[in-house]
Short mmCIF file of C-alpha atoms and ligand atoms in Angstrom, two decimals:
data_model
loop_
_atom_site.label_atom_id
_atom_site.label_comp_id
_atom_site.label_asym_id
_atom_site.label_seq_id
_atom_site.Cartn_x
_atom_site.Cartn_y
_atom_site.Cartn_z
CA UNK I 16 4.02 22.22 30.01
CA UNK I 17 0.19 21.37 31.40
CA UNK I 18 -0.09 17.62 30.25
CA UNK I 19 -3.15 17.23 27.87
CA UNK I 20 -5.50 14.80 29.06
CA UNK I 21 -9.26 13.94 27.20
CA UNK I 22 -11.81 11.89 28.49
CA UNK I 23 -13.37 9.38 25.57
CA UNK I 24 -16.57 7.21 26.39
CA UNK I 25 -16.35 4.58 24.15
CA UNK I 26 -19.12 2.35 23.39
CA UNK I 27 -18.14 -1.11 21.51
CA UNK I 28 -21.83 -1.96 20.93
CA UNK I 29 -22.84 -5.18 19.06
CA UNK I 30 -21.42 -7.63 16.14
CA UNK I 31 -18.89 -6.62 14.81
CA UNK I 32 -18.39 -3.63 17.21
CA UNK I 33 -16.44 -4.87 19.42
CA UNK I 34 -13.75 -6.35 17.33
CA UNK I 35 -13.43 -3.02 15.20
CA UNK I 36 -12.92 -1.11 18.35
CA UNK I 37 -10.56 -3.33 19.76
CA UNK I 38 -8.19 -2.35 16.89
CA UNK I 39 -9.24 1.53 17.37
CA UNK I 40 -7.70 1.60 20.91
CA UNK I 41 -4.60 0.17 20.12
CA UNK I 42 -4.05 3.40 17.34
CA UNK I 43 -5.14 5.36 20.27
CA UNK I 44 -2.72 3.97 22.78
CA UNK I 45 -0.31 4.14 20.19
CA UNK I 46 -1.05 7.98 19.53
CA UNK I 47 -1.23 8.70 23.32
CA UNK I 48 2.25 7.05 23.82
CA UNK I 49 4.32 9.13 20.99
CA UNK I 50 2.08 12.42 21.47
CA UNK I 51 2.06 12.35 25.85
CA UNK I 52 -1.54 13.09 25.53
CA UNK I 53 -3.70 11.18 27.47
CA UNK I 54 -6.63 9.63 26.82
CA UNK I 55 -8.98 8.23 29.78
CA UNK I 56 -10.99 5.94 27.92
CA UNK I 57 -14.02 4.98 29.43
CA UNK I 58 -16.02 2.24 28.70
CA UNK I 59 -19.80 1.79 28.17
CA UNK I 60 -23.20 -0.44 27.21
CA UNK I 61 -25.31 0.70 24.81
CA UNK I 62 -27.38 -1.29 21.69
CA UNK I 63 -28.91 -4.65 22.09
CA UNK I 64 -25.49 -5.54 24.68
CA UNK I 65 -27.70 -2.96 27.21
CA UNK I 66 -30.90 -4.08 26.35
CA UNK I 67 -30.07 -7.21 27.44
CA UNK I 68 -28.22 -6.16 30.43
CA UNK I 69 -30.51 -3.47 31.23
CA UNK I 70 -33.54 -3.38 29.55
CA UNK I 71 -32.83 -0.38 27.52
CA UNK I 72 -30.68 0.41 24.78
CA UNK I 73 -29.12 3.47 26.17
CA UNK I 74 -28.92 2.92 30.15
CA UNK I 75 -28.62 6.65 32.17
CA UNK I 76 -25.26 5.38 33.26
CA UNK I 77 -24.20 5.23 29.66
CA UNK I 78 -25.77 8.63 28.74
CA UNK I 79 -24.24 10.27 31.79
CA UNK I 80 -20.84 8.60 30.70
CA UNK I 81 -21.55 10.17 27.11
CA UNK I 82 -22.42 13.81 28.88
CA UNK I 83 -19.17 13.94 30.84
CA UNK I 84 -16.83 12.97 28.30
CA UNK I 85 -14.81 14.92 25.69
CA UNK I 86 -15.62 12.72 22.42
CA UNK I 87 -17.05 9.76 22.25
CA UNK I 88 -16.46 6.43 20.04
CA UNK I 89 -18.94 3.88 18.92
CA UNK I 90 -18.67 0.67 17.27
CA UNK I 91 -21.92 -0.56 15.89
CA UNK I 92 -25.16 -1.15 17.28
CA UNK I 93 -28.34 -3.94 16.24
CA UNK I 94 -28.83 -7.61 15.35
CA UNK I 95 -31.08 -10.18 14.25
CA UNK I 96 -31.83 -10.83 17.94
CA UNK I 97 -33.24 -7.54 19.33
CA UNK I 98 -35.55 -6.55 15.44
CA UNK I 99 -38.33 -7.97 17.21
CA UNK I 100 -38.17 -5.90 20.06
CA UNK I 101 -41.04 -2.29 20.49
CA UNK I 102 -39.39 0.54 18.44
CA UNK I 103 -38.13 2.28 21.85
CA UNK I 104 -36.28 -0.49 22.86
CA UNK I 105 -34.28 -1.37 19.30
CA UNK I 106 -30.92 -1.44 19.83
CA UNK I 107 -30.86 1.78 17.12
CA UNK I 108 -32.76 3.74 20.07
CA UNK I 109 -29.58 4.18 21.02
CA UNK I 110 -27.88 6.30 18.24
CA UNK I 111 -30.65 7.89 17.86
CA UNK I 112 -30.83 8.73 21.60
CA UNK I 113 -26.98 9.86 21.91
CA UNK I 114 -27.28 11.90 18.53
CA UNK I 115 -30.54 13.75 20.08
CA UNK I 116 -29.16 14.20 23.94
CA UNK I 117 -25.77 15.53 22.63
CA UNK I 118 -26.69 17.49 20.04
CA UNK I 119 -25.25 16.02 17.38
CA UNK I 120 -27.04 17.86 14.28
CA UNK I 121 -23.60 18.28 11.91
CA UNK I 122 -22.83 14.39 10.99
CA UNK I 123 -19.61 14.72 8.49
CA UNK I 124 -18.93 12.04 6.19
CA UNK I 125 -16.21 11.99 3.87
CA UNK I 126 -16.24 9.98 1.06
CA UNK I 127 -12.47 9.83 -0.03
CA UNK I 128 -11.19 6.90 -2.56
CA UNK I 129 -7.57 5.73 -2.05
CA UNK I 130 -5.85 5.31 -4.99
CA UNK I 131 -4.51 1.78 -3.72
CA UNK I 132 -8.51 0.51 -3.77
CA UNK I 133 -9.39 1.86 -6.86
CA UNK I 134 -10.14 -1.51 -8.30
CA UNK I 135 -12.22 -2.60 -4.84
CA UNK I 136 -14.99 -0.36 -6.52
CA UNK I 137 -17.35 -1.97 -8.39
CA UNK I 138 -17.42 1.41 -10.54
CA UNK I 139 -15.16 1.78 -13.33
CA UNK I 140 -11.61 3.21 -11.80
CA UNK I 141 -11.66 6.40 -14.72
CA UNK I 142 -15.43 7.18 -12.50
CA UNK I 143 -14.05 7.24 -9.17
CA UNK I 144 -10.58 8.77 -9.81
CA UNK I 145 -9.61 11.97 -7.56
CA UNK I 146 -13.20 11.26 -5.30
CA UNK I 147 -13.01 13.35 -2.11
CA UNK I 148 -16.53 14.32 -1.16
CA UNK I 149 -18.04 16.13 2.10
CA UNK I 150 -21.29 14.96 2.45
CA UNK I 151 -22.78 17.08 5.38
CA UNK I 152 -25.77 15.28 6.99
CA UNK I 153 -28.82 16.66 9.02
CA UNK I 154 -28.59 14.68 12.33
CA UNK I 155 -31.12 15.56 14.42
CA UNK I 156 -34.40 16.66 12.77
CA UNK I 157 -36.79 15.49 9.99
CA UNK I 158 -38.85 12.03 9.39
CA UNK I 159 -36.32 10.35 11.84
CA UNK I 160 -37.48 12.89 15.23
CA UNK I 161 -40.85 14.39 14.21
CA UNK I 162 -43.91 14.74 15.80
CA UNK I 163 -46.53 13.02 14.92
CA UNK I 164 -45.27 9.65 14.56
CA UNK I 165 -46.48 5.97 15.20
CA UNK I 166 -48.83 3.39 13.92
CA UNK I 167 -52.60 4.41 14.35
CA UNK I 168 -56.02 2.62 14.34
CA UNK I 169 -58.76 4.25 11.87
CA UNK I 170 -61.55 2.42 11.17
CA UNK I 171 -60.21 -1.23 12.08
CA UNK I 172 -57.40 -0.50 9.92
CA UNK I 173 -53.41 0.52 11.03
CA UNK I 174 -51.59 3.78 9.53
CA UNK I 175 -48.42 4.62 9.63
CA UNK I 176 -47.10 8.21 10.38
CA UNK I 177 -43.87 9.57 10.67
CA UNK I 178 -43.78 13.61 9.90
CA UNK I 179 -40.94 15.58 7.68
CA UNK I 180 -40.32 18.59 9.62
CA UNK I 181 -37.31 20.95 9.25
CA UNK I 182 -37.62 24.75 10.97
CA UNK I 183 -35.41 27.39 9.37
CA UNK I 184 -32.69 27.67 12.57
CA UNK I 185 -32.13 24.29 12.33
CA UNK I 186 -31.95 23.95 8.38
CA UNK I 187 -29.95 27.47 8.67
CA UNK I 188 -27.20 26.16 10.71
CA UNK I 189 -26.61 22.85 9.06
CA UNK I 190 -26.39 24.75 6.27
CA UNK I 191 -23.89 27.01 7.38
CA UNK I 192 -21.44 24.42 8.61
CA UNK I 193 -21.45 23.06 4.94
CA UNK I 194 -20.72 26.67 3.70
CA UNK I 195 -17.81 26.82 6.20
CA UNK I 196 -16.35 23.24 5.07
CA UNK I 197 -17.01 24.00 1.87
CA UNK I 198 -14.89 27.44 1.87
CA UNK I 199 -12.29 25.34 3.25
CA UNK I 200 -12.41 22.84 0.44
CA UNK I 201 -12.74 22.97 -2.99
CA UNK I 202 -15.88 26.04 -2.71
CA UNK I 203 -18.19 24.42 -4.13
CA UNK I 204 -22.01 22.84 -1.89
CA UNK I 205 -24.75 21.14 -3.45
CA UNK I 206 -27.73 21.29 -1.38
CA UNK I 207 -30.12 18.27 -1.81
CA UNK I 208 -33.88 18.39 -1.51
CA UNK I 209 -36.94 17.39 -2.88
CA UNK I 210 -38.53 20.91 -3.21
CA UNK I 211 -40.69 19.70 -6.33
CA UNK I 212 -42.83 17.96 -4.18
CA UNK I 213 -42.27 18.47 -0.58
CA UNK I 214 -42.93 21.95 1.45
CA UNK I 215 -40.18 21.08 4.12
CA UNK I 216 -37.70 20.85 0.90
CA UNK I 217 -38.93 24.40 -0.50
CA UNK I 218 -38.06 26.03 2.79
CA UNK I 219 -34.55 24.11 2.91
CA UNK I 220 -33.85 25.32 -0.32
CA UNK I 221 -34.92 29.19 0.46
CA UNK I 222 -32.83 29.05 3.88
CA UNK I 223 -29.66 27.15 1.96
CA UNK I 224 -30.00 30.38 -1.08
CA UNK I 225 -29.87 33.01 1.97
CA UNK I 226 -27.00 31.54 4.15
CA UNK I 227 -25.46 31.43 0.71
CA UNK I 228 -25.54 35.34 0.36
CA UNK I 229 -23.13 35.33 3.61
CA UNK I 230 -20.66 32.90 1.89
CA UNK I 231 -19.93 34.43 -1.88
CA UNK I 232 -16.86 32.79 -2.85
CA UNK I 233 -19.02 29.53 -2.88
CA UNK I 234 -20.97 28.60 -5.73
CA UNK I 235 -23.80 26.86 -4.58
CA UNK I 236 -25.94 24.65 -6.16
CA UNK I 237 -29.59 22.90 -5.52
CA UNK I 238 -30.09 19.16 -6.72
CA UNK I 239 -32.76 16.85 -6.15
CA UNK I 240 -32.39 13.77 -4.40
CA UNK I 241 -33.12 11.28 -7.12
CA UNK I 242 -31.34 13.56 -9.24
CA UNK I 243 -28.42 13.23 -7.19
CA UNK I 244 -28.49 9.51 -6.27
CA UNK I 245 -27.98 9.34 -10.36
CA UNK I 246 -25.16 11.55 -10.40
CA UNK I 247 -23.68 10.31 -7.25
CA UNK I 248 -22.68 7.50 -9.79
CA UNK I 249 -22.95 8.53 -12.97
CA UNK I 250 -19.99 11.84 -12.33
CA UNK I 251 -19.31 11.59 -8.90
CA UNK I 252 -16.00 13.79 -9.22
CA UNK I 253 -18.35 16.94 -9.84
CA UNK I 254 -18.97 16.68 -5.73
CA UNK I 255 -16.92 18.69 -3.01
CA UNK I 256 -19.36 19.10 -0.31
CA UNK I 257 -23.18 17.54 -0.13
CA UNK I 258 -25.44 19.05 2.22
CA UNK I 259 -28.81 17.56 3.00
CA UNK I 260 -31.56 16.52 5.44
CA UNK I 261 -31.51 13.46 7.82
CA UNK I 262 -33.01 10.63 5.75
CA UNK I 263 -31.58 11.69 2.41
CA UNK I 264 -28.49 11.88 3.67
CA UNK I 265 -28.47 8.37 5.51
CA UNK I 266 -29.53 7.12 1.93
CA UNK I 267 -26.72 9.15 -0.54
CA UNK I 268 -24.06 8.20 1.86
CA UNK I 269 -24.64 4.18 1.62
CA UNK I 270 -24.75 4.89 -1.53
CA UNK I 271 -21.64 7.28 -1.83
CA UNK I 272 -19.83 4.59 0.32
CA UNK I 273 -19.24 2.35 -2.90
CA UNK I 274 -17.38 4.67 -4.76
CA UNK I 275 -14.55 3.87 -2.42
CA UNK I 276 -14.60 0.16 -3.11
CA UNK I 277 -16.52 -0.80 0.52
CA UNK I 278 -18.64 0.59 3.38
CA UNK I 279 -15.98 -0.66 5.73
CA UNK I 280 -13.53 2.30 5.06
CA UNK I 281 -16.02 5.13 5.64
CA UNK I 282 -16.01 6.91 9.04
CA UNK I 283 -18.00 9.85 10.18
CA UNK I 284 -18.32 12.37 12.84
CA UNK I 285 -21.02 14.20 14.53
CA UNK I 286 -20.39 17.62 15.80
CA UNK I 287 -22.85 19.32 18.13
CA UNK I 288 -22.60 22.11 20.92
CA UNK I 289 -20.03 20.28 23.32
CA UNK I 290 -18.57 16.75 23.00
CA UNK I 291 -18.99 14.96 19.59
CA UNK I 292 -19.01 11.19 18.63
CA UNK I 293 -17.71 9.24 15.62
CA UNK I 294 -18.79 6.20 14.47
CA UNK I 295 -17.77 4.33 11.27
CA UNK I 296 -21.12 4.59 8.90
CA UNK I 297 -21.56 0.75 8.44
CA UNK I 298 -23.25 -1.22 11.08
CA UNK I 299 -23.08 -4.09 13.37
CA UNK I 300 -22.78 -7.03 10.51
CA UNK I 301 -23.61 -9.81 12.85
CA UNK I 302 -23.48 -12.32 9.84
CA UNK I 303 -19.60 -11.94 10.47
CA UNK I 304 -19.45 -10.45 13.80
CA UNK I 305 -16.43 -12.58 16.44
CA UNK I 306 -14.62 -13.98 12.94
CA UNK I 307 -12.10 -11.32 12.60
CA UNK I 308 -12.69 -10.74 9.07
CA UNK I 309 -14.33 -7.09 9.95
CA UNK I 310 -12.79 -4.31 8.04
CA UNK I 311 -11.30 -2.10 10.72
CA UNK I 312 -10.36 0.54 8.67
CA UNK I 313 -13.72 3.39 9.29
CA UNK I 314 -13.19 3.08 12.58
CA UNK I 315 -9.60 3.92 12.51
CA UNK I 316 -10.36 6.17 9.99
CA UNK I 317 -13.03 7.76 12.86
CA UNK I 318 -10.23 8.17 15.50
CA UNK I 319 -8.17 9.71 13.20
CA UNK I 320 -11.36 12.58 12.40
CA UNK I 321 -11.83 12.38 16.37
CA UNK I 322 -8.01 13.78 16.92
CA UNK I 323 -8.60 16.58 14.07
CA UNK I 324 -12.17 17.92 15.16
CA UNK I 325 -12.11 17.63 19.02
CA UNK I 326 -8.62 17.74 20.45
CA UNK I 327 -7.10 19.50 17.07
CA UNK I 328 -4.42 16.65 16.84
CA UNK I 329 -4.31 17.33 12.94
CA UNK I 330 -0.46 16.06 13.04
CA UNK I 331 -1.27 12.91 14.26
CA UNK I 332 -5.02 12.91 12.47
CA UNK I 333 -3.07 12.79 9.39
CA UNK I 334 -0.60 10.42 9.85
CA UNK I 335 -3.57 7.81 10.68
CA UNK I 336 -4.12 8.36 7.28
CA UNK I 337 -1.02 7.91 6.06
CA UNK I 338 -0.34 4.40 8.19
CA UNK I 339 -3.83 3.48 6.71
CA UNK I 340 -2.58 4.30 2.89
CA UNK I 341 0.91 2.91 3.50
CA UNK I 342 -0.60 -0.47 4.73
CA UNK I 343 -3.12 -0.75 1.30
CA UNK I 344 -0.13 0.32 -0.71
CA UNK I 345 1.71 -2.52 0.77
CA UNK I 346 -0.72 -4.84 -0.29
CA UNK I 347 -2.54 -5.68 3.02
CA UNK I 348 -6.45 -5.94 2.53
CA UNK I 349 -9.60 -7.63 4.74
CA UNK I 350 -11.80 -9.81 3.12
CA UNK I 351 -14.68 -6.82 1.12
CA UNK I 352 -11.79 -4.98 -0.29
CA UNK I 353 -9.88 -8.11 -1.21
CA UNK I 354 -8.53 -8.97 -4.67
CA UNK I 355 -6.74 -11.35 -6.22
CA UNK I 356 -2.56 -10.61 -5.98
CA UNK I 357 -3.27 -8.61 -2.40
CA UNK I 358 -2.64 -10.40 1.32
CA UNK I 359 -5.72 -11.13 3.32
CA UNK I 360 -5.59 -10.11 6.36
CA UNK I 361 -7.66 -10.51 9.12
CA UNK I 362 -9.41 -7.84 11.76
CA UNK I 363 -6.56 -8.11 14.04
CA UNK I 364 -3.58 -8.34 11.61
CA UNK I 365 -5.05 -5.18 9.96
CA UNK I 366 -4.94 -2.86 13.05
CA UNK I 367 -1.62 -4.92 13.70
CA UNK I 368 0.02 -3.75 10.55
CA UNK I 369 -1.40 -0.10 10.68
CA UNK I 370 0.41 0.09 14.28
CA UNK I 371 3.60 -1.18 12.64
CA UNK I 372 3.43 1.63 10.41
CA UNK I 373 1.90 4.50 12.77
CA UNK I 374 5.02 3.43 14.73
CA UNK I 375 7.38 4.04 12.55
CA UNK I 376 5.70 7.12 10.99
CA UNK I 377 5.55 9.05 14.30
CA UNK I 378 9.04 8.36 14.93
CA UNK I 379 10.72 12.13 15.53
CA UNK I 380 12.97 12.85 12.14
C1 IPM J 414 -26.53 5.53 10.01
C2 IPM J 414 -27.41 4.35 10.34
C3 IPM J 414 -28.46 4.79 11.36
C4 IPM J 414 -29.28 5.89 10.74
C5 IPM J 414 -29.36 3.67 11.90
C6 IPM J 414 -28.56 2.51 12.43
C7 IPM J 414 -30.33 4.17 12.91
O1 IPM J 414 -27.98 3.83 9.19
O2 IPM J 414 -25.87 6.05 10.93
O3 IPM J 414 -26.49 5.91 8.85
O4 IPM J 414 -30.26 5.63 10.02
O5 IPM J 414 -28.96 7.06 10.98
MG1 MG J 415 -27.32 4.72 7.40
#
């Protein structure tokens, strides 16, 4: 048999980046070890680390790195220390950068509770029972790429411009990837908009009613944003899949993230043309960053969607899972899903433990 061999670029990034990731590659070694695949990983700069290395937030070396690999995996980027710095040098730059030059426009976040951290939520438990949402973010359009943008002079006075822009092919095939997942799931897609007020909303919602002629098993349904930030909370179990544009969807999904108890157990993936990235959906937290108290359960959770979507390792995808549930069943929690009569664990002793399990779980029967 050909041995199986991926490339991964892996960029650790700032705070608490590095320690999260640290924990990430031992699941992967651990994978690569019972499975025979292997992984070349590959390691990079890229956030404030490369601005202060290199002047830049994403050096060409790391964006070439990025280009030839298979998937990549990032910790966190940002810090107190580089907010000061011109908008093209921020450390975010370089998200924004790697999301644009791959082609990243599908970003996939799943907003699953496990049962074990039901009471980690600070929603009532009978709210967030059963909550296994898609939401299906815009990645590479709207306020967050469009032209005009900046910070003008008129008449001795500064404006600020950023532009909403969305063109039908690229609202038409984010859409379409939602229909897919959804027809897969549970058949059911809200799209989100603001079409009462904005243009580039009316034409998401007339593209998102077409593609949904193609997909009629699906019941579709249109929601405004505000609307659904309320309901996000208020019934969140009426959700299967969410799509929406860019900046709504970096809103609803901090916001979704608390219905499973913490933003530290929510990974994501970005899907493009060729090689895709995943990233947990929290950032760098420097206020905690080199403690090992970091939760490093999204990114763990992100190698595990890494294995499913770009090397189609759905055995082993899913057992990640499993170790992960095993290990909060057994009582082991880091310090923002802690509660009284559960073991605090560190960053360390938490990727320690979910080896321990993955271990045993990938033993042959
Ligand atoms: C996210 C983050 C980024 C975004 C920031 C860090 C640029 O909040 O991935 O949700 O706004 O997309
Ligand atoms: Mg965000």
């Amino acid at each position: 048999m050909e041995e199986k061999k991926y490339k991964i670029a892996v960029f650790p990034g700032d705070g608490i980046g590095p320690e999260i990731i640290r924990e990430a590659l031992k699941v992967i070694r651990v994978i690569s070890e019972s499975s025979g695949v292997t992984f070349e990983i590959e390691k990079g700069l890229v956030g404030g680390g490369a601005c202060d290395q290199h002047g830049e937030p994403l050096p060409e070396k790391s964006l070439s790195m990025a280009l030839g690999s298979d998937a990549v995996l990032l910790g966190a980027v940002g810090g107190p220390k580089w907010e000061s710095l011109p908008h093209h040098l921020k450390p975010e730059r370089a998200l924004l950068g790697l999301r644009k030059r791959l082609g990243l426009f599908a970003n996939l976040r799943p907003v699953v509770a496990f049962k074990e951290l039901l009471d980690a939520s600070p929603l009532k438990s009978n709210v967030i029972n059963d909550i296994d949402i898609m939401i299906i973010r815009e990645l590479t359009g709207d306020a967050y790429f469009g032209q005009p943008r900046g910070i003008i002079m008129e008449k001795g006075l500064r404006i600020g411009i950023n532009t909403i822009i969305y063109s039908e092919e690229e609202i038409r095939r984010i859409v379409r990837v939602a229909f897919e997942a959804a027809i897969k799931r549970r058949k059911s897609l809200v799209s989100v908009d603001k079409a009462n007020v904005l243009e580039s909303s009316q034409l998401w919602r007339d593209v998102a009613t077409e593609v949904g002629h193609d997909f009629p098993d699906v019941e579709l349904r249109h929601m405004y944003v505000d609307n659904c930030a309320m309901q996000l909370i208020w019934r969140p179990s009426q959700f299967d899949v969410i799509v929406t544009g860019n900046m709504f969807g970096d809103i609803l999904s901090d916001e979704a993230s608390m219905l499973t108890g913490s933003i530290g157990m929510l990974p994501s993936a970005s899907l493009g043309q060729k090689t895709a990235m995943y990233e947990p959906i929290h950032g760098s937290a420097p206020d905690i960053a080199g403690r090992n108290i970091a939760n490093p359960l999204a990114t763990i959770l992100s190698v595990a969607m890494m294995l499913r979507y770009s090397f189609g390792m759905l055995r082993e995808a899913k057992i990640i899972e499993d170790a992960i549930r095993a290990v909060l069943k057994d009582g082991f929690r880091t310090g923002d899903i802690y509660r009284e009569g559960t073991l605090l664990v560190g960053t360390e002793e938490m990727g320690n433990e979910i080896v321990k399990k993955l271990k045993a779980l990938l033993k042959p029967v």
